[in-house]
């Protein structure tokens, strides 16, 4: 249900959470506000530990052909 909470709070392309790994991967074209993400996650009963981000790169269907 953490995936649904993140989807409802942010405009994301994809969310994938793993309870065993203790992490969630979020793909979004827009930057994610860390304070809002912390609030969203803690409301679900989970602990927010840290956040790292990197720029979203849109890949084309034929992106594998690039040199």
Coordinates of C-alpha atoms in Angstrom, one line a residue:
X1 CA 0.0 0.0 0.0
X2 CA 3.0 2.3 0.1
X3 CA 3.1 2.3 -3.7
X4 CA -0.5 3.6 -3.7
X5 CA 0.3 6.3 -1.2
X6 CA 3.2 7.5 -3.3
X7 CA 1.1 7.4 -6.5
X8 CA -1.6 9.5 -4.8
X9 CA 0.8 12.1 -3.5
X10 CA 3.0 12.6 -6.5
X11 CA 2.8 12.5 -10.3
X12 CA 5.0 9.5 -11.0
X13 CA 5.7 7.3 -13.9
X14 CA 6.5 4.2 -11.8
X15 CA 6.7 3.1 -8.2
X16 CA 8.3 -0.2 -7.0
X17 CA 8.7 -1.0 -3.3
X18 CA 10.4 -4.0 -1.8
X19 CA 9.7 -4.8 1.9
X20 CA 12.6 -7.3 2.0
X21 CA 15.0 -4.7 0.7
X22 CA 13.5 -1.9 2.7
X23 CA 13.4 0.5 -0.3
X24 CA 11.2 2.0 -2.9
X25 CA 12.2 3.1 -6.4
X26 CA 10.2 6.0 -7.8
X27 CA 10.5 7.2 -11.4
X28 CA 9.2 10.7 -12.0
X29 CA 9.8 13.4 -14.6
X30 CA 9.3 16.0 -11.8
X31 CA 11.6 16.4 -8.7
X32 CA 10.2 14.7 -5.6
X33 CA 9.9 16.9 -2.5
X34 CA 11.8 15.1 0.2
X35 CA 9.7 16.5 3.1
X36 CA 6.4 15.5 1.4
X37 CA 7.8 12.1 0.6
X38 CA 8.8 11.6 4.3
X39 CA 5.3 12.6 5.4
X40 CA 3.7 10.3 2.9
X41 CA 5.8 7.3 3.9
X42 CA 5.5 7.8 7.6
X43 CA 1.7 8.1 7.4
X44 CA 1.7 4.5 6.0
X45 CA 3.5 3.3 9.2
X46 CA 6.9 2.8 7.6
X47 CA 10.1 4.7 8.5
X48 CA 11.7 7.1 6.1
X49 CA 15.4 6.7 6.3
X50 CA 17.0 8.6 3.4
X51 CA 16.5 9.7 -0.2
X52 CA 18.8 9.8 -3.2
X53 CA 17.8 11.1 -6.6
X54 CA 19.2 11.3 -10.1
X55 CA 17.9 13.0 -13.3
X56 CA 15.2 11.1 -15.2
X57 CA 16.4 10.2 -18.7
X58 CA 13.7 9.4 -21.2
X59 CA 14.7 6.5 -23.4
X60 CA 13.5 6.0 -26.9
X61 CA 12.4 2.7 -28.3
X62 CA 15.6 2.5 -30.3
X63 CA 17.8 3.8 -27.5
X64 CA 19.9 0.7 -27.5
X65 CA 21.2 1.6 -31.0
X66 CA 23.0 4.7 -29.6
X67 CA 26.8 4.7 -29.5

